[in-house]
Amino acid sequence: KDATHYNNFYEFGTDKGDPAKNAGSLQTEPWSVVIDGEVGKPGRYALEDLMKPD
């Protein structure tokens, strides 16, 4: 959903109206996730691949 006119997403600014004005600059594609540590299949995965049903 789009950011509303009043919220606390400080990544987009500290004023209450900043997120609604600035959230459009967030690049959401392509987006990858790094899975590492004590896991069976560490690596960098595309988010859309992780969201696919099995």
Tab-separated table of N, CA and C in Angstrom:
chain	number	residue	atom	x	y	z
A	1	LYS	N	0.838	-1.185	0.000
A	1	LYS	CA	0.000	0.000	0.000
A	1	LYS	C	0.877	1.240	0.000
A	2	ASP	N	0.313	2.306	-0.479
A	2	ASP	CA	1.040	3.569	-0.499
A	2	ASP	C	1.174	4.129	0.909
A	3	ALA	N	2.245	4.866	1.119
A	3	ALA	CA	2.415	5.538	2.408
A	3	ALA	C	1.312	6.585	2.561
A	4	THR	N	0.722	6.634	3.728
A	4	THR	CA	-0.329	7.623	3.973
A	4	THR	C	0.290	8.982	4.275
A	5	HIS	N	-0.525	9.959	4.507
A	5	HIS	CA	-0.037	11.320	4.719
A	5	HIS	C	0.542	11.548	6.110
A	6	TYR	N	0.361	10.616	7.056
A	6	TYR	CA	0.867	10.802	8.420
A	6	TYR	C	1.401	9.472	8.911
A	7	ASN	N	2.709	9.359	9.095
A	7	ASN	CA	3.297	8.095	9.538
A	7	ASN	C	4.688	8.314	10.101
A	8	ASN	N	5.322	7.234	10.547
A	8	ASN	CA	6.621	7.311	11.210
A	8	ASN	C	7.705	6.513	10.497
A	9	PHE	N	7.743	6.522	9.196
A	9	PHE	CA	8.795	5.840	8.462
A	9	PHE	C	9.968	6.805	8.313
A	10	TYR	N	10.874	6.798	9.297
A	10	TYR	CA	11.954	7.774	9.336
A	10	TYR	C	12.984	7.578	8.230
A	11	GLU	N	12.955	6.446	7.533
A	11	GLU	CA	13.861	6.248	6.401
A	11	GLU	C	13.592	7.267	5.294
A	12	PHE	N	12.395	7.830	5.280
A	12	PHE	CA	12.011	8.772	4.234
A	12	PHE	C	11.981	10.214	4.706
A	13	GLY	N	12.296	10.462	5.969
A	13	GLY	CA	12.319	11.822	6.499
A	13	GLY	C	11.786	11.854	7.913
A	14	THR	N	12.099	12.910	8.635
A	14	THR	CA	11.698	12.994	10.038
A	14	THR	C	10.394	13.745	10.255
A	15	ASP	N	9.940	14.501	9.287
A	15	ASP	CA	8.669	15.206	9.412
A	15	ASP	C	7.535	14.241	9.079
A	16	LYS	N	6.407	14.378	9.726
A	16	LYS	CA	5.290	13.443	9.538
A	16	LYS	C	4.800	13.353	8.103
A	17	GLY	N	4.963	14.388	7.319
A	17	GLY	CA	4.516	14.363	5.929
A	17	GLY	C	5.582	13.892	4.950
A	18	ASP	N	6.839	13.773	5.409
A	18	ASP	CA	7.935	13.393	4.512
A	18	ASP	C	7.761	12.022	3.862
A	19	PRO	N	7.364	10.980	4.595
A	19	PRO	CA	7.239	9.671	3.950
A	19	PRO	C	6.270	9.667	2.777
A	20	ALA	N	5.163	10.343	2.896
A	20	ALA	CA	4.193	10.376	1.797
A	20	ALA	C	4.796	11.053	0.569
A	21	LYS	N	5.659	12.052	0.794
A	21	LYS	CA	6.294	12.758	-0.319
A	21	LYS	C	7.471	11.982	-0.899
A	22	ASN	N	8.209	11.237	-0.059
A	22	ASN	CA	9.481	10.655	-0.478
A	22	ASN	C	9.470	9.155	-0.724
A	23	ALA	N	8.428	8.446	-0.336
A	23	ALA	CA	8.412	6.988	-0.467
A	23	ALA	C	8.467	6.527	-1.915
A	24	GLY	N	8.051	7.344	-2.838
A	24	GLY	CA	8.074	6.968	-4.245
A	24	GLY	C	9.472	6.758	-4.796
A	25	SER	N	10.493	7.261	-4.106
A	25	SER	CA	11.868	7.103	-4.575
A	25	SER	C	12.477	5.762	-4.173
A	26	LEU	N	11.791	4.979	-3.353
A	26	LEU	CA	12.307	3.678	-2.931
A	26	LEU	C	12.269	2.703	-4.095
A	27	GLN	N	13.420	2.150	-4.441
A	27	GLN	CA	13.492	1.166	-5.521
A	27	GLN	C	13.146	-0.203	-4.941
A	28	THR	N	12.063	-0.802	-5.416
A	28	THR	CA	11.627	-2.100	-4.891
A	28	THR	C	11.890	-3.248	-5.843
A	29	GLU	N	12.301	-2.968	-7.060
A	29	GLU	CA	12.630	-4.025	-8.014
A	29	GLU	C	13.885	-3.635	-8.764
A	30	PRO	N	14.846	-4.472	-8.986
A	30	PRO	CA	14.950	-5.800	-8.385
A	30	PRO	C	15.355	-5.688	-6.917
A	31	TRP	N	14.925	-6.623	-6.114
A	31	TRP	CA	15.224	-6.630	-4.696
A	31	TRP	C	15.720	-8.018	-4.345
A	32	SER	N	16.855	-8.078	-3.656
A	32	SER	CA	17.391	-9.379	-3.279
A	32	SER	C	17.544	-9.458	-1.768
A	33	VAL	N	17.607	-10.688	-1.276
A	33	VAL	CA	17.738	-10.967	0.147
A	33	VAL	C	18.963	-11.852	0.324
A	34	VAL	N	19.828	-11.505	1.280
A	34	VAL	CA	20.987	-12.337	1.587
A	34	VAL	C	20.637	-13.200	2.787
A	35	ILE	N	20.811	-14.504	2.623
A	35	ILE	CA	20.590	-15.458	3.705
A	35	ILE	C	21.941	-16.098	3.989
A	36	ASP	N	22.432	-15.901	5.229
A	36	ASP	CA	23.728	-16.474	5.573
A	36	ASP	C	23.760	-16.854	7.039
A	37	GLY	N	24.895	-17.304	7.480
A	37	GLY	CA	25.022	-17.777	8.851
A	37	GLY	C	24.877	-19.283	8.873
A	38	GLU	N	24.335	-19.806	9.928
A	38	GLU	CA	24.179	-21.254	10.075
A	38	GLU	C	22.887	-21.716	9.405
A	39	VAL	N	22.892	-21.691	8.085
A	39	VAL	CA	21.734	-22.102	7.297
A	39	VAL	C	22.162	-23.156	6.293
A	40	GLY	N	21.210	-23.923	5.797
A	40	GLY	CA	21.505	-24.994	4.852
A	40	GLY	C	21.859	-24.509	3.461
A	41	LYS	N	21.241	-23.404	3.009
A	41	LYS	CA	21.475	-22.903	1.649
A	41	LYS	C	21.745	-21.399	1.685
A	42	PRO	N	22.951	-21.006	2.130
A	42	PRO	CA	23.251	-19.579	2.143
A	42	PRO	C	23.341	-19.035	0.724
A	43	GLY	N	23.093	-17.763	0.579
A	43	GLY	CA	23.225	-17.138	-0.733
A	43	GLY	C	22.423	-15.873	-0.845
A	44	ARG	N	22.465	-15.289	-2.042
A	44	ARG	CA	21.676	-14.100	-2.364
A	44	ARG	C	20.537	-14.566	-3.258
A	45	TYR	N	19.320	-14.253	-2.862
A	45	TYR	CA	18.134	-14.720	-3.574
A	45	TYR	C	17.283	-13.533	-4.003
A	46	ALA	N	16.728	-13.624	-5.193
A	46	ALA	CA	15.783	-12.606	-5.646
A	46	ALA	C	14.502	-12.751	-4.829
A	47	LEU	N	13.964	-11.650	-4.359
A	47	LEU	CA	12.763	-11.691	-3.524
A	47	LEU	C	11.614	-12.385	-4.234
A	48	GLU	N	11.450	-12.136	-5.537
A	48	GLU	CA	10.341	-12.770	-6.256
A	48	GLU	C	10.494	-14.289	-6.296
A	49	ASP	N	11.731	-14.804	-6.281
A	49	ASP	CA	11.935	-16.254	-6.236
A	49	ASP	C	11.526	-16.828	-4.885
A	50	LEU	N	11.766	-16.083	-3.822
A	50	LEU	CA	11.372	-16.548	-2.490
A	50	LEU	C	9.859	-16.506	-2.302
A	51	MET	N	9.187	-15.632	-3.021
A	51	MET	CA	7.741	-15.482	-2.884
A	51	MET	C	6.950	-16.476	-3.724
A	52	LYS	N	7.611	-17.181	-4.651
A	52	LYS	CA	6.918	-18.142	-5.512
A	52	LYS	C	6.438	-19.328	-4.692
A	53	PRO	N	5.233	-19.813	-4.971
A	53	PRO	CA	4.775	-21.026	-4.282
A	53	PRO	C	5.600	-22.223	-4.761
A	54	ASP	N	5.755	-23.200	-3.903
A	54	ASP	CA	6.530	-24.409	-4.266
A	54	ASP	C	5.890	-25.187	-5.371
